[in-house]
Amino acid sequence: MFKVLPILLSVFLLISCGGGGGGGSSDGGETRSSTSSSSSSSESSSSVTSSSQSSSSDSSSSVAPNEAPTASAGEDQIVQGGFTVQLTAAGSADPEGETLTYEWMQVTEHNIMYVTADGTITEEMDTQDLFVYIPATEAGKEYTFSLTVSDGTHTSEADTVTLTVADCFEGDGDVFIECIDPSWFGISSYQEIDGNAGNNFYSNGIDNHVNWSLVDLEDGEHNNVIDVKFLRNDSSGNFTIAAPTPENADMPAIDMTDFANGYIKFDVRAVGTTDPLTLFLSIQCGYPCGTSTPWTVETLPDSEWTSVTIWVENLIDLELDVSKISTALLINPQWVNQADVNFQLDNIRWEKASCDDAPNVVFSNCLIQDDRSASGWDEDGGFYGLPDPDNHISWLEIFSGDEGHNDVIEVSFNNDTQSSSFSIIPVPLASMDLSAYAAGEMVFDYKMVSNPHADTNLFATVQCGDWPCAGGEFLLDKSEFGVWKEMRISVADMIDNDLDIMQVSTWFTLIPTYGQPQSGIRVELDNIRWEE
């Protein structure tokens, strides 16, 4: 009405001017006719103009304005350090359904890496899904991210999301016990796919060859474990837990010199198969520095957990530099034969030597010491100082878990060689005068784990001087399996069996029955000592 009114008023004035004469015929009728015609034309014009303006007004009021989109950065999360976390803007929306673009921003200044959906490092932050790798070193910190979205015309208000990195108890030498220890950087993999090779920091479970996840078994002994899968039959790779990169350095490194006389320990089991699984472990000290040959790890059948102990000194012998460790653990199945291999890891740690260093103690929680070590011998292979499972005799220091027993020595006889022995020897190799114990005893605990041979027994002894000098053979009871027993051997009895107590060459020796089958015999030893 208000837009039409001025037009009607102008028409009214036009009619008034025409009625006063001027430029028209003196005939009143003609004048009326002319005026009428002019009025009619004006009214028609007015009607058209008014209608046009009204139509324009109605059209303008019926078209809704373009509204700004809404950003949604997702819910706050509590996350584990050392893993990749996915943020998503999928909940963002535009009222008009326009295609959105995304812009993420890290609000808090903490250490972080951005990776793509296939796990490679990137700097892009303009994607709907943002993959962030938060190092385990950042445990206990909060990360806030801001998200805005645009429809090309309007930009949304910012929405924020906060990631809280769960606390993880920092234990001396711990790598993974429920969580990645904050002294380490986190999990990654190396994989070769379709001719491309490189490190990956996220396992998408689809295209990647090496995949990993945190799984809660809820079984009391093993709660959170790392589940590792190798999927593809056309690829190879490894799984690793890496060290952080020190400030002003260009390579990851942790000084583990304090553990040089200690051990690397972890639990492992095969998943999805009843067969034992062979894995290969390496430790690196800044590629190409690392163990010159992989360490072989054999799992137990039927998905049973295996406790693995590796002496760090043995790895040092394989050219490992413990002053600049770059991987806490690097493990993989046989190269080029990795498809559908699945295993789980738990309780990964480096442990310092915790030996009872009393002069009479041969073994108590710690086998490798400055003045003693282990040795195997068989008639086919001679002497060997490394517990290689390919040898007839292999040994491991394992965590027992039995009441009253922590770390123990597990000795295995792997084939039917006719003659063999396991010994704990002095370092350097030399004869010892143990005459102070002449009136005492050699004492040790043992547990028979398996012995499938009715005619094969185990005997304890010590050796002296040149072979065949020894202190007799003393039978271990094999009537009960899985039961710890204490055995005491009189030193006087050993002397009566021709032991030269002033020329003792082994602290302890274990031998099977000569000439009888030995494969499959397994025994655990603990608390070996000499008492006056």
Coordinates of C-alpha atoms in Angstrom, one line a residue:
M1 CA 0.0 0.0 0.0
F2 CA 2.8 2.4 0.9
K3 CA 4.6 1.7 -2.4
V4 CA 1.5 2.2 -4.5
L5 CA 0.4 5.5 -2.8
P6 CA 2.8 7.9 -4.6
I7 CA 1.8 6.5 -8.0
L8 CA -1.8 7.1 -7.3
L9 CA -1.1 10.7 -6.2
S10 CA 0.8 11.5 -9.4
V11 CA -2.2 10.2 -11.4
F12 CA -4.5 12.4 -9.4
L13 CA -2.4 15.5 -10.2
L14 CA -2.2 14.6 -13.9
I15 CA -6.0 14.5 -14.1
S16 CA -6.3 17.9 -12.4
C17 CA -3.9 19.6 -14.8
G18 CA -5.7 18.2 -17.9
G19 CA -9.1 19.5 -16.7
G20 CA -7.8 23.2 -16.8
G21 CA -7.4 23.2 -20.6
G22 CA -4.3 23.9 -22.7
G23 CA -3.3 22.1 -25.9
G24 CA -6.7 20.5 -26.4
S25 CA -9.9 21.0 -28.4
S26 CA -12.5 23.6 -27.2
D27 CA -15.1 20.9 -27.5
G28 CA -15.9 19.8 -24.0
G29 CA -16.7 16.3 -25.1
E30 CA -13.4 15.9 -26.8
T31 CA -11.7 17.4 -23.9
R32 CA -13.3 14.9 -21.6
S33 CA -12.6 12.2 -24.0
S34 CA -8.9 13.2 -24.2
T35 CA -8.7 13.6 -20.5
S36 CA -10.5 10.3 -20.0
S37 CA -8.1 8.7 -22.4
S38 CA -5.1 10.1 -20.6
S39 CA -6.5 9.1 -17.3
S40 CA -7.2 5.6 -18.5
S41 CA -3.6 5.4 -19.9
S42 CA -2.2 6.7 -16.7
E43 CA -4.3 4.3 -14.6
S44 CA -3.2 1.4 -16.8
S45 CA 0.4 2.5 -16.4
S46 CA -0.1 2.9 -12.7
S47 CA -1.7 -0.5 -12.5
V48 CA 1.2 -2.2 -14.4
T49 CA 3.8 -0.4 -12.3
S50 CA 2.1 -1.2 -9.1
S51 CA 1.6 -4.8 -10.1
S52 CA 5.2 -5.1 -11.1
Q53 CA 6.5 -3.6 -7.8
S54 CA 4.1 -5.8 -5.8
S55 CA 5.3 -8.9 -7.6
S56 CA 9.0 -7.9 -7.0
S57 CA 8.2 -7.4 -3.3
D58 CA 6.5 -10.8 -3.0
S59 CA 9.4 -12.5 -4.7
S60 CA 11.9 -10.9 -2.5
S61 CA 10.1 -11.9 0.7
S62 CA 9.7 -15.6 -0.5
V63 CA 13.5 -16.2 -1.0
A64 CA 15.3 -17.2 2.3
P65 CA 18.7 -15.6 2.9
N66 CA 21.8 -17.9 2.7
E67 CA 22.6 -18.9 6.3
A68 CA 26.0 -19.8 7.7
P69 CA 26.9 -23.5 8.2
T70 CA 27.4 -25.0 11.6
A71 CA 30.8 -26.6 12.6
S72 CA 30.9 -29.8 14.8
A73 CA 34.4 -30.9 15.9
G74 CA 33.0 -34.0 17.7
E75 CA 33.0 -35.1 21.3
D76 CA 36.0 -34.6 23.7
Q77 CA 38.0 -37.8 24.2
I78 CA 40.5 -39.4 26.6
V79 CA 43.2 -40.9 24.4
Q80 CA 46.4 -43.0 24.8
G81 CA 49.8 -41.4 23.9
G82 CA 51.8 -43.1 21.2
F83 CA 48.8 -43.8 19.0
T84 CA 47.0 -41.9 16.2
V85 CA 43.6 -40.4 17.1
Q86 CA 40.9 -39.5 14.5
L87 CA 39.0 -36.2 14.7
T88 CA 36.0 -35.8 12.4
A89 CA 33.9 -32.9 11.3
A90 CA 31.2 -35.2 9.9
G91 CA 28.6 -33.7 12.2
S92 CA 29.0 -30.3 10.6
A93 CA 26.1 -29.1 8.4
D94 CA 24.9 -26.4 6.0
P95 CA 21.2 -25.3 6.0
E96 CA 21.2 -25.1 2.2
G97 CA 23.1 -28.4 1.8
E98 CA 26.1 -26.7 0.2
T99 CA 29.4 -28.5 0.0
L100 CA 31.6 -27.6 2.9
T101 CA 35.3 -26.9 3.2
Y102 CA 37.1 -27.5 6.6
E103 CA 39.8 -25.7 8.5
W104 CA 41.2 -27.2 11.7
M105 CA 43.5 -25.3 14.0
Q106 CA 45.6 -26.6 17.0
V107 CA 44.9 -24.2 19.9
T108 CA 47.3 -25.7 22.5
E109 CA 51.0 -25.7 21.7
H110 CA 52.1 -29.3 22.4
N111 CA 54.2 -31.8 20.4
I112 CA 52.1 -33.5 17.7
M113 CA 52.2 -34.9 14.2
Y114 CA 49.5 -34.9 11.5
V115 CA 49.1 -38.0 9.4
T116 CA 47.0 -39.1 6.5
A117 CA 44.3 -41.8 6.5
D118 CA 47.0 -44.3 5.4
G119 CA 49.4 -43.2 8.1
T120 CA 52.0 -41.1 6.3
I121 CA 53.0 -37.7 7.7
T122 CA 51.2 -34.6 6.3
E123 CA 50.8 -30.9 7.0
E124 CA 47.3 -30.6 5.6
M125 CA 44.6 -29.6 8.1
D126 CA 41.8 -28.8 5.6
T127 CA 40.1 -32.2 5.6
Q128 CA 36.9 -33.4 7.1
D129 CA 38.8 -36.1 9.1
L130 CA 42.0 -35.1 10.9
F131 CA 44.4 -37.7 12.1
V132 CA 46.7 -36.6 14.9
Y133 CA 49.6 -38.6 16.3
I134 CA 50.2 -37.7 19.9
P135 CA 53.5 -38.9 21.3
A136 CA 53.5 -41.0 24.5
T137 CA 55.9 -38.3 25.9
E138 CA 52.8 -36.0 26.2
A139 CA 51.0 -38.1 28.8
G140 CA 48.7 -36.1 31.0
K141 CA 48.4 -33.1 28.6
E142 CA 45.3 -31.6 27.0
Y143 CA 45.1 -30.8 23.3
T144 CA 42.4 -28.4 22.0
F145 CA 41.5 -28.1 18.4
S146 CA 39.3 -25.5 16.7
L147 CA 37.2 -26.2 13.6
T148 CA 35.5 -23.8 11.2
V149 CA 33.6 -24.8 8.1
S150 CA 32.6 -22.7 5.0
D151 CA 30.0 -23.1 2.3
G152 CA 31.8 -20.7 0.0
T153 CA 29.7 -17.7 1.1
H154 CA 29.7 -17.8 4.9
T155 CA 32.1 -19.2 7.5
S156 CA 30.8 -20.9 10.6
E157 CA 31.6 -20.0 14.1
A158 CA 34.4 -22.1 15.6
D159 CA 33.7 -25.3 17.5
T160 CA 36.4 -26.9 19.7
V161 CA 37.2 -30.4 20.8
T162 CA 39.7 -31.4 23.5
L163 CA 41.8 -34.6 23.6
T164 CA 43.1 -35.5 27.1
V165 CA 46.1 -37.8 27.0
A166 CA 45.7 -40.4 29.7
D167 CA 48.4 -40.6 32.4
C168 CA 50.7 -43.5 32.1
F169 CA 52.9 -44.6 35.0
E170 CA 56.6 -44.0 34.1
G171 CA 58.6 -47.0 35.3
D172 CA 62.4 -47.2 34.9
G173 CA 62.9 -49.2 31.7
D174 CA 59.2 -49.8 31.0
V175 CA 58.1 -49.7 27.4
F176 CA 54.6 -51.0 27.4
I177 CA 52.7 -52.1 30.5
E178 CA 49.0 -51.1 30.0
C179 CA 50.2 -48.1 28.0
I180 CA 53.2 -46.7 26.1
D181 CA 55.6 -45.4 28.8
P182 CA 56.1 -41.6 28.5
S183 CA 59.9 -42.1 28.1
W184 CA 59.2 -43.5 24.6
F185 CA 57.7 -41.8 21.5
G186 CA 55.2 -44.4 20.4
I187 CA 54.2 -47.0 17.9
S188 CA 54.9 -47.0 14.2
S189 CA 55.6 -49.5 11.4
Y190 CA 57.8 -49.9 8.3
Q191 CA 56.1 -51.5 5.3
E192 CA 56.8 -52.1 1.7
I193 CA 53.6 -52.0 -0.4
D194 CA 53.4 -51.9 -4.2
G195 CA 57.0 -50.9 -4.6
N196 CA 56.7 -48.1 -2.1
A197 CA 58.4 -48.2 1.3
G198 CA 58.3 -46.0 4.3
N199 CA 57.2 -45.5 7.9
N200 CA 53.5 -45.4 8.9
F201 CA 52.0 -44.0 12.1
Y202 CA 48.4 -45.1 11.7
S203 CA 46.8 -48.5 10.8
N204 CA 43.6 -48.0 9.0
G205 CA 42.8 -51.7 8.9
I206 CA 42.1 -51.6 5.2
D207 CA 45.0 -50.9 2.9
N208 CA 48.0 -51.0 5.2
H209 CA 50.0 -54.2 5.7
V210 CA 51.0 -53.7 9.3
N211 CA 48.1 -53.0 11.6
W212 CA 47.9 -52.5 15.4
S213 CA 45.4 -51.7 18.1
L214 CA 45.1 -51.6 21.9
V215 CA 42.9 -54.5 23.1
D216 CA 41.7 -55.0 26.7
L217 CA 41.7 -58.8 27.4
E218 CA 40.2 -58.2 30.9
D219 CA 41.8 -61.4 32.2
G220 CA 43.6 -60.1 35.2
E221 CA 47.1 -61.1 34.2
H222 CA 46.9 -59.4 30.8
N223 CA 44.6 -56.4 30.5
N224 CA 45.6 -53.9 27.8
V225 CA 47.8 -55.6 25.2
I226 CA 49.0 -54.6 21.7
D227 CA 47.4 -56.6 19.0
V228 CA 49.5 -56.7 15.8
K229 CA 48.4 -58.0 12.4
F230 CA 50.3 -58.4 9.2
L231 CA 47.7 -58.7 6.5
R232 CA 48.9 -58.7 2.9
N233 CA 50.6 -61.5 0.9
D234 CA 52.3 -59.0 -1.4
S235 CA 54.0 -56.9 1.3
S236 CA 56.6 -57.0 4.1
G237 CA 57.2 -54.9 7.1
N238 CA 57.8 -54.6 10.8
F239 CA 56.2 -53.3 14.0
T240 CA 58.2 -51.0 16.3
I241 CA 58.0 -48.8 19.4
A242 CA 60.4 -45.9 18.8
A243 CA 62.4 -43.5 21.0
P244 CA 61.8 -39.8 21.0
T245 CA 64.2 -37.4 19.2
P246 CA 66.2 -35.4 21.7
E247 CA 66.3 -31.6 21.4
N248 CA 68.7 -30.4 18.7
A249 CA 69.1 -33.9 17.4
D250 CA 68.1 -35.4 14.1
M251 CA 67.7 -39.0 15.1
P252 CA 65.6 -40.7 17.9
A253 CA 67.7 -41.9 20.8
I254 CA 67.5 -43.0 24.4
D255 CA 70.7 -43.8 26.4
M256 CA 70.1 -47.3 27.8
T257 CA 73.6 -47.8 29.1
D258 CA 72.3 -48.5 32.6
F259 CA 70.7 -51.6 31.2
A260 CA 73.8 -53.0 29.5
N261 CA 74.1 -55.8 32.1
G262 CA 70.3 -56.4 32.1
Y263 CA 67.6 -57.8 29.9
I264 CA 64.9 -57.0 27.4
K265 CA 61.7 -58.8 28.5
F266 CA 58.2 -59.1 27.1
D267 CA 55.3 -61.5 26.8
V268 CA 54.0 -62.6 23.4
R269 CA 51.5 -65.0 22.0
A270 CA 50.2 -66.1 18.6
V271 CA 46.6 -65.4 17.8
G272 CA 44.3 -67.2 15.4
T273 CA 46.4 -70.4 15.1
T274 CA 47.3 -73.4 17.3
D275 CA 50.7 -73.6 15.8
P276 CA 53.8 -72.0 17.3
L277 CA 54.9 -68.8 15.6
T278 CA 58.4 -67.7 14.7
L279 CA 59.2 -64.0 15.0
F280 CA 62.3 -62.0 14.6
L281 CA 63.4 -59.2 16.9
S282 CA 65.9 -56.4 16.3
I283 CA 66.9 -53.4 18.3
Q284 CA 68.2 -50.3 16.4
C285 CA 70.5 -47.5 17.5
G286 CA 69.9 -45.1 14.6
Y287 CA 69.7 -46.9 11.3
P288 CA 71.9 -48.6 10.0
C289 CA 73.2 -49.0 13.6
G290 CA 71.6 -52.0 15.2
T291 CA 71.8 -55.7 15.9
S292 CA 73.6 -57.3 13.0
T293 CA 71.3 -60.4 13.0
P294 CA 67.7 -60.7 14.3
W295 CA 67.0 -62.5 17.5
T296 CA 64.6 -65.5 17.0
V297 CA 61.5 -65.6 19.2
E298 CA 59.4 -68.8 19.3
T299 CA 55.8 -68.6 20.7
L300 CA 54.1 -71.5 22.4
P301 CA 51.3 -73.5 20.7
D302 CA 47.6 -73.0 21.4
S303 CA 47.9 -69.2 21.8
E304 CA 49.7 -69.6 25.2
W305 CA 51.7 -66.6 26.4
T306 CA 55.4 -66.9 26.2
S307 CA 57.7 -64.9 28.5
V308 CA 60.8 -63.8 26.5
T309 CA 64.1 -62.7 28.1
I310 CA 67.0 -61.5 26.0
W311 CA 70.3 -60.5 27.6
V312 CA 71.3 -57.1 26.5
E313 CA 75.0 -58.2 26.5
N314 CA 74.1 -60.7 23.8
L315 CA 72.7 -57.9 21.7
I316 CA 75.8 -55.8 22.4
D317 CA 77.8 -58.7 21.0
L318 CA 75.7 -58.3 17.9
E319 CA 76.9 -54.7 17.5
L320 CA 74.2 -52.9 19.4
D321 CA 75.2 -49.5 20.8
V322 CA 73.1 -49.1 24.0
S323 CA 74.0 -45.4 24.4
K324 CA 71.7 -44.4 21.6
I325 CA 68.8 -46.8 21.3
S326 CA 66.3 -45.7 18.7
T327 CA 63.8 -48.6 19.0
A328 CA 62.7 -50.3 22.2
L329 CA 61.6 -53.2 20.1
L330 CA 61.3 -54.0 16.4
I331 CA 59.6 -57.3 15.6
N332 CA 58.2 -59.0 12.5
P333 CA 57.4 -62.4 11.0
Q334 CA 59.6 -64.0 8.3
W335 CA 60.2 -61.4 5.6
V336 CA 58.1 -61.9 2.4
N337 CA 56.0 -64.5 4.2
Q338 CA 53.8 -62.4 6.5
A339 CA 50.2 -62.7 5.3
D340 CA 47.6 -63.2 8.0
V341 CA 50.1 -63.3 10.9
N342 CA 48.6 -62.1 14.2
F343 CA 50.2 -61.8 17.6
Q344 CA 49.9 -59.9 20.8
L345 CA 52.5 -58.2 23.0
D346 CA 52.5 -57.2 26.6
N347 CA 54.7 -56.2 29.5
I348 CA 57.5 -54.9 27.3
R349 CA 60.4 -53.6 29.4
W350 CA 64.1 -53.2 29.8
E351 CA 65.4 -54.4 33.2
K352 CA 68.6 -53.7 35.0
A353 CA 70.5 -56.6 36.4
S354 CA 69.1 -57.3 39.8
C355 CA 71.5 -60.1 40.9
D356 CA 72.3 -61.1 44.3
D357 CA 76.0 -60.6 44.1
A358 CA 77.0 -62.5 47.2
P359 CA 80.1 -64.6 46.3
N360 CA 78.3 -67.9 47.0
V361 CA 75.3 -67.2 44.9
V362 CA 75.4 -68.7 41.4
F363 CA 72.0 -67.6 40.2
S364 CA 69.2 -65.6 41.9
N365 CA 67.1 -63.5 39.5
C366 CA 70.1 -62.7 37.3
L367 CA 72.3 -65.1 35.2
I368 CA 74.6 -62.8 33.4
Q369 CA 77.1 -61.1 35.8
D370 CA 80.6 -59.7 35.4
D371 CA 82.1 -62.9 36.8
R372 CA 79.9 -65.6 35.4
S373 CA 77.8 -66.6 32.4
A374 CA 76.0 -69.6 30.8
S375 CA 77.4 -72.1 28.3
G376 CA 76.1 -75.1 26.4
W377 CA 78.0 -78.1 24.9
D378 CA 77.1 -81.0 22.8
E379 CA 79.1 -83.6 20.9
D380 CA 78.0 -82.2 17.5
G381 CA 78.3 -78.5 18.0
G382 CA 80.9 -78.1 20.7
F383 CA 80.7 -75.1 23.1
Y384 CA 78.4 -72.2 22.6
G385 CA 77.7 -69.1 24.7
L386 CA 74.5 -67.9 23.0
P387 CA 71.2 -69.6 23.7
D388 CA 70.2 -70.1 20.1
P389 CA 67.1 -72.3 19.8
D390 CA 68.8 -73.9 16.7
N391 CA 71.4 -75.4 19.1
H392 CA 70.8 -78.7 20.8
I393 CA 70.7 -76.9 24.2
S394 CA 69.0 -73.5 24.6
W395 CA 68.3 -71.5 27.7
L396 CA 66.3 -68.4 28.7
E397 CA 66.0 -66.3 31.8
I398 CA 62.2 -66.1 32.2
F399 CA 59.8 -64.6 34.7
S400 CA 58.3 -67.6 36.5
G401 CA 55.4 -66.1 38.4
D402 CA 55.4 -69.1 40.8
E403 CA 55.3 -68.3 44.5
G404 CA 58.8 -67.7 45.8
H405 CA 60.3 -67.5 42.3
N406 CA 60.8 -64.5 40.1
D407 CA 63.3 -64.8 37.2
V408 CA 64.4 -68.4 36.6
I409 CA 66.6 -70.2 34.1
E410 CA 64.6 -72.4 31.6
V411 CA 66.9 -75.0 30.0
S412 CA 65.6 -76.9 26.9
F413 CA 67.1 -79.9 25.1
N414 CA 66.0 -79.7 21.5
N415 CA 67.2 -82.9 19.7
D416 CA 68.5 -86.3 20.4
T417 CA 72.2 -85.6 20.5
Q418 CA 73.8 -88.4 22.5
S419 CA 76.0 -86.3 24.8
S420 CA 75.5 -82.7 26.1
S421 CA 75.6 -80.4 29.1
F422 CA 74.5 -77.0 30.4
S423 CA 76.8 -75.1 32.7
I424 CA 77.2 -71.8 34.5
I425 CA 80.9 -70.9 34.2
P426 CA 83.3 -68.3 35.6
V427 CA 84.2 -65.3 33.5
P428 CA 87.0 -65.3 32.5
L429 CA 87.1 -69.0 32.2
A430 CA 89.5 -70.3 34.9
S431 CA 89.6 -72.8 37.7
M432 CA 88.2 -71.7 41.1
D433 CA 89.3 -72.7 44.6
L434 CA 86.1 -73.5 46.4
S435 CA 87.7 -75.3 49.3
A436 CA 85.9 -72.9 51.7
Y437 CA 82.7 -74.9 50.9
A438 CA 84.3 -78.3 51.4
A439 CA 82.1 -79.1 54.4
G440 CA 79.0 -77.5 52.9
E441 CA 76.5 -78.0 50.1
M442 CA 75.6 -77.0 46.6
V443 CA 71.9 -76.1 46.7
F444 CA 69.4 -75.3 44.0
D445 CA 65.7 -75.3 43.2
Y446 CA 64.4 -77.1 40.1
K447 CA 61.0 -77.7 38.4
M448 CA 60.6 -80.4 35.8
V449 CA 58.5 -79.0 33.0
S450 CA 58.6 -81.8 30.4
N451 CA 60.5 -85.1 29.8
P452 CA 58.9 -87.4 27.2
H453 CA 61.6 -90.1 27.6
A454 CA 61.2 -92.7 30.3
D455 CA 64.8 -93.8 30.2
T456 CA 66.4 -90.3 30.2
N457 CA 67.1 -88.5 33.4
L458 CA 68.8 -85.3 34.4
F459 CA 71.8 -85.1 36.7
A460 CA 73.5 -82.2 38.5
T461 CA 77.3 -82.0 38.9
V462 CA 80.3 -79.6 38.7
Q463 CA 83.4 -80.0 36.7
C464 CA 87.0 -79.5 37.5
G465 CA 90.3 -79.0 35.7
D466 CA 90.6 -81.0 32.6
W467 CA 87.9 -83.5 31.5
P468 CA 86.9 -86.0 32.8
C469 CA 87.5 -84.4 36.2
A470 CA 84.0 -83.9 37.8
G471 CA 82.2 -84.4 41.1
G472 CA 79.9 -87.3 40.3
E473 CA 76.3 -87.2 39.0
F474 CA 73.3 -86.5 41.3
L475 CA 69.9 -87.5 40.0
L476 CA 67.0 -85.0 39.8
D477 CA 63.6 -86.4 40.6
K478 CA 61.3 -86.4 37.6
S479 CA 58.3 -88.1 39.3
E480 CA 56.4 -84.8 39.5
F481 CA 56.1 -82.1 36.8
G482 CA 55.3 -78.5 37.5
V483 CA 56.4 -78.7 41.1
W484 CA 59.4 -76.8 42.5
K485 CA 61.8 -78.9 44.6
E486 CA 65.0 -78.0 46.5
M487 CA 68.0 -80.2 46.0
R488 CA 71.0 -80.3 48.3
I489 CA 74.3 -82.0 47.3
S490 CA 77.0 -82.5 49.8
V491 CA 80.3 -81.1 48.6
A492 CA 82.0 -83.9 50.6
D493 CA 80.1 -86.4 48.4
M494 CA 81.3 -84.6 45.3
I495 CA 84.9 -84.7 46.6
D496 CA 84.4 -88.5 47.2
N497 CA 83.4 -88.7 43.6
D498 CA 86.8 -87.2 42.5
L499 CA 86.0 -83.5 42.5
D500 CA 89.2 -81.4 42.8
I501 CA 87.7 -78.7 45.1
M502 CA 90.7 -76.4 44.4
Q503 CA 90.3 -76.7 40.6
V504 CA 86.5 -76.3 40.1
S505 CA 85.8 -75.1 36.5
T506 CA 82.0 -74.8 36.6
W507 CA 79.7 -73.3 39.2
F508 CA 76.9 -75.7 38.2
T509 CA 76.5 -78.3 35.4
L510 CA 73.3 -80.2 34.2
I511 CA 73.6 -83.3 32.0
P512 CA 71.0 -85.8 30.6
T513 CA 71.6 -89.5 30.6
Y514 CA 74.4 -90.3 28.1
G515 CA 73.3 -92.1 24.9
Q516 CA 69.5 -91.7 25.5
P517 CA 67.0 -89.4 23.6
Q518 CA 67.0 -85.9 24.9
S519 CA 64.6 -83.9 22.7
G520 CA 61.7 -82.2 24.5
I521 CA 63.3 -82.2 27.9
R522 CA 62.7 -78.9 29.7
V523 CA 63.6 -77.9 33.2
E524 CA 63.6 -74.6 35.2
L525 CA 66.3 -73.7 37.7
D526 CA 66.5 -71.1 40.5
N527 CA 68.4 -70.1 43.6
I528 CA 71.6 -71.9 42.7
R529 CA 74.2 -71.3 45.5
W530 CA 77.0 -72.8 47.5
E531 CA 76.6 -72.9 51.3
E532 CA 79.4 -73.4 53.8

